[in-house]
Coordinates of C-alpha atoms and ligand atoms in Angstrom, one line a residue:
X1 CA 115.3 170.3 186.4
X2 CA 115.1 172.3 183.3
X3 CA 113.1 170.0 181.2
X4 CA 113.3 172.0 178.0
X5 CA 117.1 171.8 177.4
X6 CA 117.5 168.3 178.7
X7 CA 114.5 166.8 176.9
X8 CA 115.5 168.5 173.7
X9 CA 119.0 167.0 174.0
X10 CA 117.6 163.5 174.8
X11 CA 115.1 163.7 171.9
X12 CA 118.0 164.6 169.6
X13 CA 120.1 161.7 171.0
X14 CA 117.3 159.2 170.7
X15 CA 116.6 160.2 167.1
X16 CA 120.4 159.9 166.5
X17 CA 120.5 163.4 165.3
X18 CA 122.9 164.6 168.0
X19 CA 126.5 165.3 166.8
X20 CA 128.9 163.4 169.1
X21 CA 132.4 164.8 169.7
X22 CA 135.1 162.6 171.1
X23 CA 138.3 164.2 172.4
X24 CA 141.4 161.9 172.2
X25 CA 141.5 159.3 169.4
X26 CA 143.4 156.7 171.3
X27 CA 142.8 153.1 172.5
X28 CA 139.6 154.3 174.3
X29 CA 138.4 157.1 172.0
X30 CA 138.7 155.4 168.7
X31 CA 136.6 152.3 169.5
X32 CA 134.0 154.6 171.0
X33 CA 133.9 156.7 167.9
X34 CA 133.4 153.6 165.7
X35 CA 130.6 152.3 168.0
X36 CA 128.7 155.6 167.6
X37 CA 129.3 155.5 163.8
X38 CA 127.9 152.0 163.6
X39 CA 124.7 153.2 165.3
X40 CA 124.3 155.9 162.7
X41 CA 125.6 158.9 164.6
X42 CA 127.5 161.8 163.0
X43 CA 130.9 162.0 164.8
X44 CA 133.5 164.7 165.2
X45 CA 136.8 163.4 166.6
X46 CA 139.4 165.7 168.1
X47 CA 143.1 165.0 168.8
X48 CA 146.1 167.2 169.4
X49 CA 148.4 164.8 167.4
X50 CA 148.1 166.2 163.9
X51 CA 149.9 163.2 162.4
X52 CA 147.3 160.8 163.9
X53 CA 144.5 163.1 162.7
X54 CA 145.9 163.2 159.2
X55 CA 146.2 159.3 159.1
X56 CA 142.7 158.8 160.5
X57 CA 141.3 161.3 158.0
X58 CA 142.7 159.2 155.2
X59 CA 140.7 156.3 156.8
X60 CA 143.9 154.6 158.0
X61 CA 144.1 152.9 161.4
X62 CA 147.2 153.2 163.6
X63 CA 146.2 150.5 166.0
X64 CA 146.6 146.8 165.3
X65 CA 143.4 146.0 167.1
X66 CA 141.3 148.2 164.7
X67 CA 141.4 147.4 161.0
X68 CA 141.5 150.4 158.6
X69 CA 138.4 149.2 156.9
X70 CA 136.3 149.9 160.0
X71 CA 137.5 153.5 159.9
X72 CA 137.6 154.2 156.1
X73 CA 133.9 153.2 155.5
X74 CA 132.7 156.0 157.9
X75 CA 135.3 158.5 156.7
X76 CA 134.2 157.9 153.1
X77 CA 130.5 158.2 153.9
X78 CA 131.1 161.5 155.7
X79 CA 129.8 160.2 159.0
X80 CA 133.2 160.4 160.7
X81 CA 135.2 163.7 160.7
X82 CA 138.4 164.2 162.6
X83 CA 140.1 167.4 163.3
X84 CA 142.9 169.0 165.4
X85 CA 141.0 172.4 165.3
X86 CA 139.5 172.8 168.7
X87 CA 137.5 175.9 167.7
X88 CA 134.9 173.3 166.4
X89 CA 134.2 172.3 169.9
X90 CA 131.0 174.3 170.0
X91 CA 129.5 172.1 167.3
X92 CA 128.9 168.7 169.0
X93 CA 125.8 168.2 171.2
X94 CA 127.7 165.7 173.3
X95 CA 131.4 165.7 174.0
X96 CA 133.2 162.7 175.4
X97 CA 136.7 163.2 176.9
X98 CA 139.1 160.3 176.4
X99 CA 142.5 161.9 177.0
X100 CA 145.5 160.3 178.9
X101 CA 145.8 160.4 182.7
X102 CA 149.3 159.3 183.4
X103 CA 151.6 159.8 186.4
X104 CA 154.3 162.4 186.8
X105 CA 157.9 161.5 187.6
X106 CA 157.0 161.7 191.3
X107 CA 154.2 159.1 190.8
X108 CA 151.5 161.8 191.2
X109 CA 148.4 162.3 188.9
X110 CA 149.4 164.2 185.8
X111 CA 146.2 166.1 185.0
X112 CA 147.5 168.4 182.3
X113 CA 145.6 166.6 179.6
X114 CA 142.3 166.9 181.3
X115 CA 143.0 170.5 182.3
X116 CA 143.9 171.5 178.7
X117 CA 140.8 169.8 177.3
X118 CA 138.6 171.4 179.9
X119 CA 140.0 174.8 179.0
X120 CA 139.3 174.2 175.3
X121 CA 135.7 173.0 176.0
X122 CA 135.2 176.0 178.4
X123 CA 136.3 178.4 175.6
X124 CA 133.6 177.1 173.3
X125 CA 130.9 175.9 175.7
X126 CA 127.3 176.6 174.5
X127 CA 123.9 176.0 175.9
X128 CA 122.5 172.4 175.6
X129 CA 125.9 170.6 175.5
X130 CA 126.6 167.4 177.4
X131 CA 130.2 166.8 178.5
X132 CA 131.3 163.4 179.7
X133 CA 134.6 162.6 181.2
X134 CA 135.7 159.0 180.4
X135 CA 139.3 159.1 181.4
X136 CA 140.3 157.3 184.6
X137 CA 140.9 159.7 187.6
X138 CA 140.4 160.1 191.3
X139 CA 137.0 160.7 193.0
X140 CA 136.3 164.4 192.7
X141 CA 137.9 165.1 189.3
X142 CA 134.6 165.8 187.5
X143 CA 133.2 168.1 190.1
X144 CA 136.3 169.7 191.5
X145 CA 138.4 170.2 188.4
X146 CA 136.0 170.3 185.4
X147 CA 132.8 171.8 186.8
X148 CA 134.2 175.1 188.2
X149 CA 135.9 175.8 184.8
X150 CA 132.7 175.2 182.9
X151 CA 130.6 177.2 185.3
X152 CA 133.1 180.1 185.0
X153 CA 131.4 180.8 181.6
X154 CA 128.3 181.9 183.5
X155 CA 126.3 178.9 182.1
X156 CA 124.5 176.9 184.8
X157 CA 125.0 173.2 185.3
X158 CA 121.9 171.1 184.9
X159 CA 120.1 173.9 183.2
X160 CA 122.3 175.3 180.4
X161 CA 124.9 172.4 180.1
X162 CA 125.2 168.9 181.5
X163 CA 128.3 167.2 183.0
X164 CA 128.8 163.5 183.6
X165 CA 131.4 160.9 184.4
X166 CA 131.3 157.4 182.8
X167 CA 134.5 155.4 183.2
X168 CA 135.9 153.5 180.2
X169 CA 136.3 149.7 180.5
X170 CA 137.8 149.0 177.1
X171 CA 140.0 145.9 177.1
X172 CA 142.1 146.2 173.9
X173 CA 142.5 142.8 172.2
X174 CA 139.6 141.2 174.1
X175 CA 137.7 139.2 171.4
X176 CA 135.0 138.1 173.9
X177 CA 133.8 141.5 174.9
X178 CA 133.3 144.3 172.4
X179 CA 132.6 147.9 173.4
X180 CA 128.8 147.4 173.2
X181 CA 128.8 144.3 175.4
X182 CA 130.7 145.8 178.3
X183 CA 128.2 147.3 180.8
X184 CA 128.8 151.1 181.3
X185 CA 128.6 152.8 184.7
X186 CA 127.1 156.3 184.2
X187 CA 126.7 159.2 186.6
X188 CA 125.8 162.8 186.3
X189 CA 126.5 166.0 188.4
X190 CA 122.7 166.6 188.5
X191 CA 119.7 164.4 187.7
X192 CA 119.3 166.0 184.2
X193 CA 123.1 165.4 183.6
X194 CA 122.7 161.8 184.5
X195 CA 119.5 161.4 182.5
X196 CA 121.1 162.8 179.3
X197 CA 124.3 160.8 179.7
X198 CA 122.2 157.6 180.2
X199 CA 120.2 158.3 177.1
X200 CA 123.4 158.7 175.1
X201 CA 125.1 155.5 176.2
X202 CA 121.9 153.5 175.8
X203 CA 122.3 154.1 172.0
X204 CA 125.6 152.2 171.8
X205 CA 125.9 149.9 174.9
X206 CA 123.7 147.0 175.8
X207 CA 123.6 147.6 179.5
X208 CA 123.9 151.0 181.3
X209 CA 124.5 151.0 185.1
X210 CA 123.4 154.3 186.6
X211 CA 125.1 155.4 189.8
X212 CA 124.3 158.3 192.1
X213 CA 127.3 160.6 191.6
X214 CA 130.4 161.1 189.6
X215 CA 132.5 160.4 192.7
X216 CA 130.9 156.9 193.0
X217 CA 131.6 156.3 189.3
X218 CA 135.2 157.5 189.6
X219 CA 135.9 155.3 192.6
X220 CA 134.2 152.3 190.8
X221 CA 136.7 152.4 188.0
X222 CA 139.6 152.7 190.5
X223 CA 138.2 149.8 192.6
X224 CA 138.2 147.6 189.5
X225 CA 141.8 148.3 188.7
X226 CA 143.0 148.2 192.3
X227 CA 141.3 144.8 192.7
X228 CA 143.4 143.5 189.8
X229 CA 146.6 145.2 191.0
X230 CA 146.3 143.7 194.5
X231 CA 145.4 140.2 193.3
X232 CA 148.2 140.2 190.7
X233 CA 150.6 141.3 193.5
X234 CA 149.3 138.5 195.7
X235 CA 149.9 135.7 193.1
X236 CA 153.3 137.3 192.2
X237 CA 154.4 137.1 195.8
X238 CA 153.1 133.6 196.2
X239 CA 155.0 132.6 193.0
X240 CA 158.3 133.7 194.5
X241 CA 157.5 131.7 197.7
X242 CA 156.3 128.7 195.7
X243 CA 159.5 128.8 193.7
X244 CA 161.6 128.7 196.9
X245 CA 159.5 125.8 198.1
X246 CA 159.9 123.9 194.8
X247 CA 156.1 124.1 194.0
X248 CA 154.7 125.1 190.6
X249 CA 152.4 128.0 191.3
X250 CA 150.6 127.5 188.0
X251 CA 149.5 124.1 189.0
X252 CA 148.3 125.4 192.4
X253 CA 146.2 128.1 190.7
X254 CA 144.7 125.6 188.3
X255 CA 143.7 123.4 191.2
X256 CA 142.3 126.3 193.2
X257 CA 140.3 127.4 190.2
X258 CA 138.2 124.3 190.4
X259 CA 136.5 125.7 193.5
X260 CA 133.1 126.8 192.1
X261 CA 132.7 129.7 194.5
X262 CA 134.8 132.3 196.4
X263 CA 137.9 132.1 194.2
X264 CA 138.8 134.0 191.1
X265 CA 142.1 133.1 189.5
X266 CA 144.8 135.7 188.8
X267 CA 148.0 134.7 187.2
X268 CA 151.6 135.7 187.9
X269 CA 153.8 137.2 185.3
X270 CA 156.9 139.3 184.6
X271 CA 155.5 142.3 186.5
X272 CA 152.6 144.6 185.8
X273 CA 152.1 146.7 182.7
X274 CA 149.8 148.8 180.6
X275 CA 148.3 152.2 180.8
X276 CA 145.9 151.4 183.6
X277 CA 146.7 148.8 186.3
X278 CA 150.2 150.1 187.3
X279 CA 149.1 153.7 187.1
X280 CA 145.5 154.2 188.3
X281 CA 145.7 153.0 191.9
X282 CA 148.2 155.8 192.6
X283 CA 145.5 158.3 191.6
X284 CA 143.6 157.1 194.7
X285 CA 146.5 157.0 197.1
X286 CA 147.3 160.6 196.1
X287 CA 143.8 161.7 196.8
X288 CA 143.6 159.7 200.0
X289 CA 146.4 161.9 201.5
X290 CA 143.9 164.8 201.5
X291 CA 141.9 162.7 203.9
X292 CA 144.9 161.8 206.2
X293 CA 144.5 158.2 204.9
X294 CA 147.2 155.8 203.7
X295 CA 146.1 153.2 201.2
X296 CA 148.4 150.4 202.4
X297 CA 147.2 147.7 200.0
X298 CA 147.8 149.9 197.0
X299 CA 151.3 150.7 198.2
X300 CA 152.2 147.1 199.0
X301 CA 150.8 145.8 195.7
X302 CA 152.8 148.5 193.9
X303 CA 156.0 147.6 195.7
X304 CA 155.6 143.8 194.9
X305 CA 154.6 144.3 191.3
X306 CA 157.5 146.7 190.7
X307 CA 159.9 144.2 192.2
X308 CA 159.0 141.3 189.9
X309 CA 161.2 142.3 186.9
X310 CA 164.1 142.2 189.4
X311 CA 163.1 138.7 190.4
X312 CA 162.9 137.7 186.7
X313 CA 166.4 139.1 186.1
X314 CA 167.7 137.2 189.1
X315 CA 166.2 134.0 187.7
X316 CA 168.0 134.7 184.4
X317 CA 171.3 135.3 186.2
X318 CA 170.9 132.0 188.2
X319 CA 170.0 130.0 185.0
X320 CA 173.1 131.4 183.2
X321 CA 175.3 130.7 186.2
X322 CA 174.1 127.1 186.3
X323 CA 175.3 126.9 182.7
X324 CA 178.7 128.4 183.7
X325 CA 177.8 131.7 181.9
X326 CA 177.9 135.2 183.1
X327 CA 175.3 137.9 182.4
X328 CA 178.0 140.3 181.1
X329 CA 178.2 139.8 177.4
X330 CA 175.3 137.2 177.4
X331 CA 173.0 137.5 174.4
X332 CA 169.4 137.6 175.6
X333 CA 166.3 137.6 173.4
X334 CA 163.2 139.1 174.9
X335 CA 160.1 137.5 173.4
X336 CA 157.2 140.0 173.6
X337 CA 157.5 143.6 174.8
X338 CA 153.8 144.5 174.7
X339 CA 152.3 144.7 178.2
X340 CA 150.0 141.8 177.4
X341 CA 149.3 139.3 174.8
X342 CA 148.2 140.2 171.2
X343 CA 148.3 143.9 171.7
X344 CA 150.6 146.5 170.1
X345 CA 151.0 148.6 173.3
X346 CA 154.2 148.5 175.3
X347 CA 153.4 151.4 177.7
X348 CA 154.6 150.6 181.2
X349 CA 155.4 147.1 180.0
X350 CA 157.6 145.0 182.5
X351 CA 159.6 144.0 179.4
X352 CA 161.1 147.5 179.5
X353 CA 162.3 147.2 183.1
X354 CA 163.7 143.7 182.4
X355 CA 165.6 144.9 179.3
X356 CA 166.9 147.9 181.2
X357 CA 168.2 145.8 184.1
X358 CA 169.8 143.3 181.8
X359 CA 171.5 146.0 179.8
X360 CA 172.8 147.6 183.0
X361 CA 174.3 144.3 183.9
X362 CA 176.2 144.2 180.6
X363 CA 173.9 141.8 178.6
X364 CA 173.4 142.2 174.9
X365 CA 169.6 142.5 174.6
X366 CA 167.5 141.9 171.5
X367 CA 163.8 141.6 171.3
X368 CA 161.1 140.1 169.1
X369 CA 157.5 141.2 169.1
X370 CA 155.3 140.7 166.1
X371 CA 153.1 143.7 167.2
X372 CA 155.9 146.2 167.9
X373 CA 158.4 146.6 165.0
X374 CA 160.4 149.2 166.9
X375 CA 160.5 150.7 170.4
X376 CA 159.3 154.3 170.7
X377 CA 160.6 156.5 173.6
X378 CA 158.8 155.6 176.9
X379 CA 158.1 157.5 180.1
X380 CA 161.2 156.1 181.7
X381 CA 163.2 154.3 179.0
X382 CA 164.8 154.9 175.7
X383 CA 165.9 151.9 173.6
X384 CA 167.1 152.2 170.1
X385 CA 166.0 148.7 169.1
X386 CA 164.0 147.1 166.3
X387 CA 162.2 143.8 166.6
X388 CA 164.6 141.0 165.3
X389 CA 163.0 138.5 163.0
X390 CA 162.4 135.3 164.9
X391 CA 164.5 132.6 163.1
X392 CA 166.2 129.4 164.1
X393 CA 169.6 131.1 163.5
X394 CA 168.7 133.9 165.9
X395 CA 167.6 131.4 168.6
X396 CA 170.8 129.4 168.2
X397 CA 172.9 132.5 168.6
X398 CA 171.3 133.5 171.9
X399 CA 172.3 132.5 175.4
X400 CA 168.7 132.7 176.5
X401 CA 165.3 133.6 175.3
X402 CA 162.9 135.2 177.9
X403 CA 159.2 134.9 177.3
X404 CA 157.8 138.1 178.7
X405 CA 154.6 138.4 176.7
X406 CA 152.7 135.3 175.6
X407 CA 151.6 136.4 172.1
X408 CA 149.4 133.7 170.5
X409 CA 151.1 133.6 167.2
X410 CA 154.5 132.4 168.5
X411 CA 155.1 128.7 168.5
X412 CA 156.8 128.2 171.9
X413 CA 157.5 124.5 171.2
X414 CA 159.6 125.6 168.2
X415 CA 161.3 128.3 170.3
X416 CA 162.3 125.9 173.1
X417 CA 163.5 123.4 170.5
X418 CA 166.0 125.9 169.0
X419 CA 166.9 128.2 172.0
X420 CA 169.6 126.9 174.4
X421 CA 167.7 128.2 177.4
X422 CA 164.2 129.6 177.8
X423 CA 163.1 131.7 180.8
X424 CA 159.3 131.4 181.0
X425 CA 157.3 134.1 182.9
X426 CA 153.9 133.1 181.4
X427 CA 153.7 129.3 181.7
X428 CA 153.7 128.9 177.9
X429 CA 156.0 125.9 178.2
X430 CA 153.5 124.1 180.5
X431 CA 153.1 121.1 178.1
X432 CA 156.8 121.0 176.9
X433 CA 158.0 118.5 179.5
X434 CA 160.3 116.9 176.9
X435 CA 162.5 120.0 177.0
X436 CA 162.4 120.5 180.8
X437 CA 166.1 120.8 181.1
X438 CA 166.1 123.9 178.9
X439 CA 163.2 125.7 180.7
X440 CA 163.3 127.9 183.8
X441 CA 160.0 129.3 185.1
X442 CA 160.4 132.8 186.4
Ligands
LIG1 N1 143.9 151.9 177.1 C1 143.0 151.2 177.8 O1 142.9 150.0 177.7 C2 142.1 152.0 178.8 C3 141.0 151.3 179.4 C4 140.2 151.9 180.3 C5 140.4 153.3 180.6 N2 141.5 153.9 180.0 C6 141.7 155.4 180.3 O2 141.2 156.1 179.2 C7 142.0 157.3 179.1 C8 142.6 157.4 177.7 O3 143.5 156.3 177.5 P1 144.0 155.7 176.1 O4 144.6 154.4 176.4 O5 142.9 155.9 175.1 O6 145.1 156.8 175.8 P2 145.9 157.1 174.4 O7 147.2 157.7 174.7 O8 145.8 155.8 173.6 O9 145.0 158.1 173.7 C9 144.8 159.4 174.1 C10 144.7 160.3 172.9 O10 144.5 161.7 173.4 C11 145.2 162.5 172.6 N3 145.4 163.8 173.4 C12 146.3 164.1 174.4 N4 146.0 165.3 174.9 C13 145.0 165.8 174.2 C14 144.2 167.0 174.3 N5 144.6 167.9 175.1 N6 143.2 167.1 173.4 C15 142.9 166.1 172.6 N7 143.5 165.0 172.4 C16 144.6 164.8 173.3 C17 146.5 161.8 172.3 O11 147.2 162.3 171.2 C18 146.0 160.4 172.1 O12 145.7 160.2 170.7 C19 143.0 157.3 180.2 O13 142.5 157.9 181.3 C20 143.1 155.8 180.5 O14 143.5 155.6 181.9 C21 142.3 153.3 179.1

């Protein structure tokens, strides 16, 4: 191990004199930037989206979960600088990569963002820099994709520069666990890479969990998300069976949850959404093919979760039919389009699939979401819709309201009172027995 470079870097980090660069000012990068600022670090944020950069430079947040005041104080004090000029990449001592890792149309890893970022870092790499990938990806990304590019500069890993992987576990909207309270798994390509990355994260996170290699850390993140995906699929499948059997799955889960060991509750819903759980497992199934291995659980969970919006739509159809109404021309209000409660993110949200299916069947679809005033273009869908104000008049005009996202600020008792029919995918109507005739669980 070259003690000079790594010890120099660690000293600088521990004295909080290291300049930290963060690439990608999104749901992951922005909270990370603020955490470093709070601990007294000087930060240089990078993003390709110049509009986002301009807004952040004015101290304005573009995410509901982050108030502008948290950003503006650091911008004003000069601790936080943000740029879209990647020629500054030689300045930071530590660079954290938080760029998107979506799927292509063919459901394969879309690594263009990591690739472009790696090329930009490579073009400005200097001795003594620590590079950490935080984006979720398959085991091997750090060492097979990033390392060769950085070594092509002639600089030597573990001696001249350091490379690590530390997966992000950010949970937007989670009020119980802030960034600093969520333990951070940290690995490095060499021992000095790991040592320097650990020293950096110790400055901002209460508990750092070292692991032996980037591949272990990469698979750890995927295991966490696959675990959720598979368990959500399981309860979603059981929900459909329980419905056929005339059993309330929510009551079953509540009862099973009283077991003090060996059971963790997962809850059914309208399908799976968000930037992580529906996407990340496919990074592993794709990589598994290289090893002649089929990841059956991932495949099956994917199939079940993708089928749930169809199930929800079939329940809407049945409920309308019961009321002698057809879906064609029916006015349907979708309540909540965000992929989960109290967030302003609708990426991969099952609401989009449900709305699309309803429209294709001839329904007139409106939506209300206090967090999403209008729907931007999505990977698979384009709706030209704005959130309708939630009023008694609107609810009276509808043939059905469908609770897709259980945002806390909506009064569901009031909704059920005024809507002719409520399709509930989140069990928000659990205590509204009085209105049972109007409620269909889906
Ligand atoms: N959102 C979450 O809750 C969450 C949680 C854990 C892990 N992750 C993972 O973290 C990574 C980032 O996710 P996110 O939700 O923050 O994404 P995001 O889309 O919110 O943010 C990514 C940012 O990167 C920018 N960007 C794109 N290409 C760039 C480039 N070449 N150089 C610089 N900036 C670029 C985009 O403009 C955007 O601002 C993904 O791998 C994701 O799977 C996300």
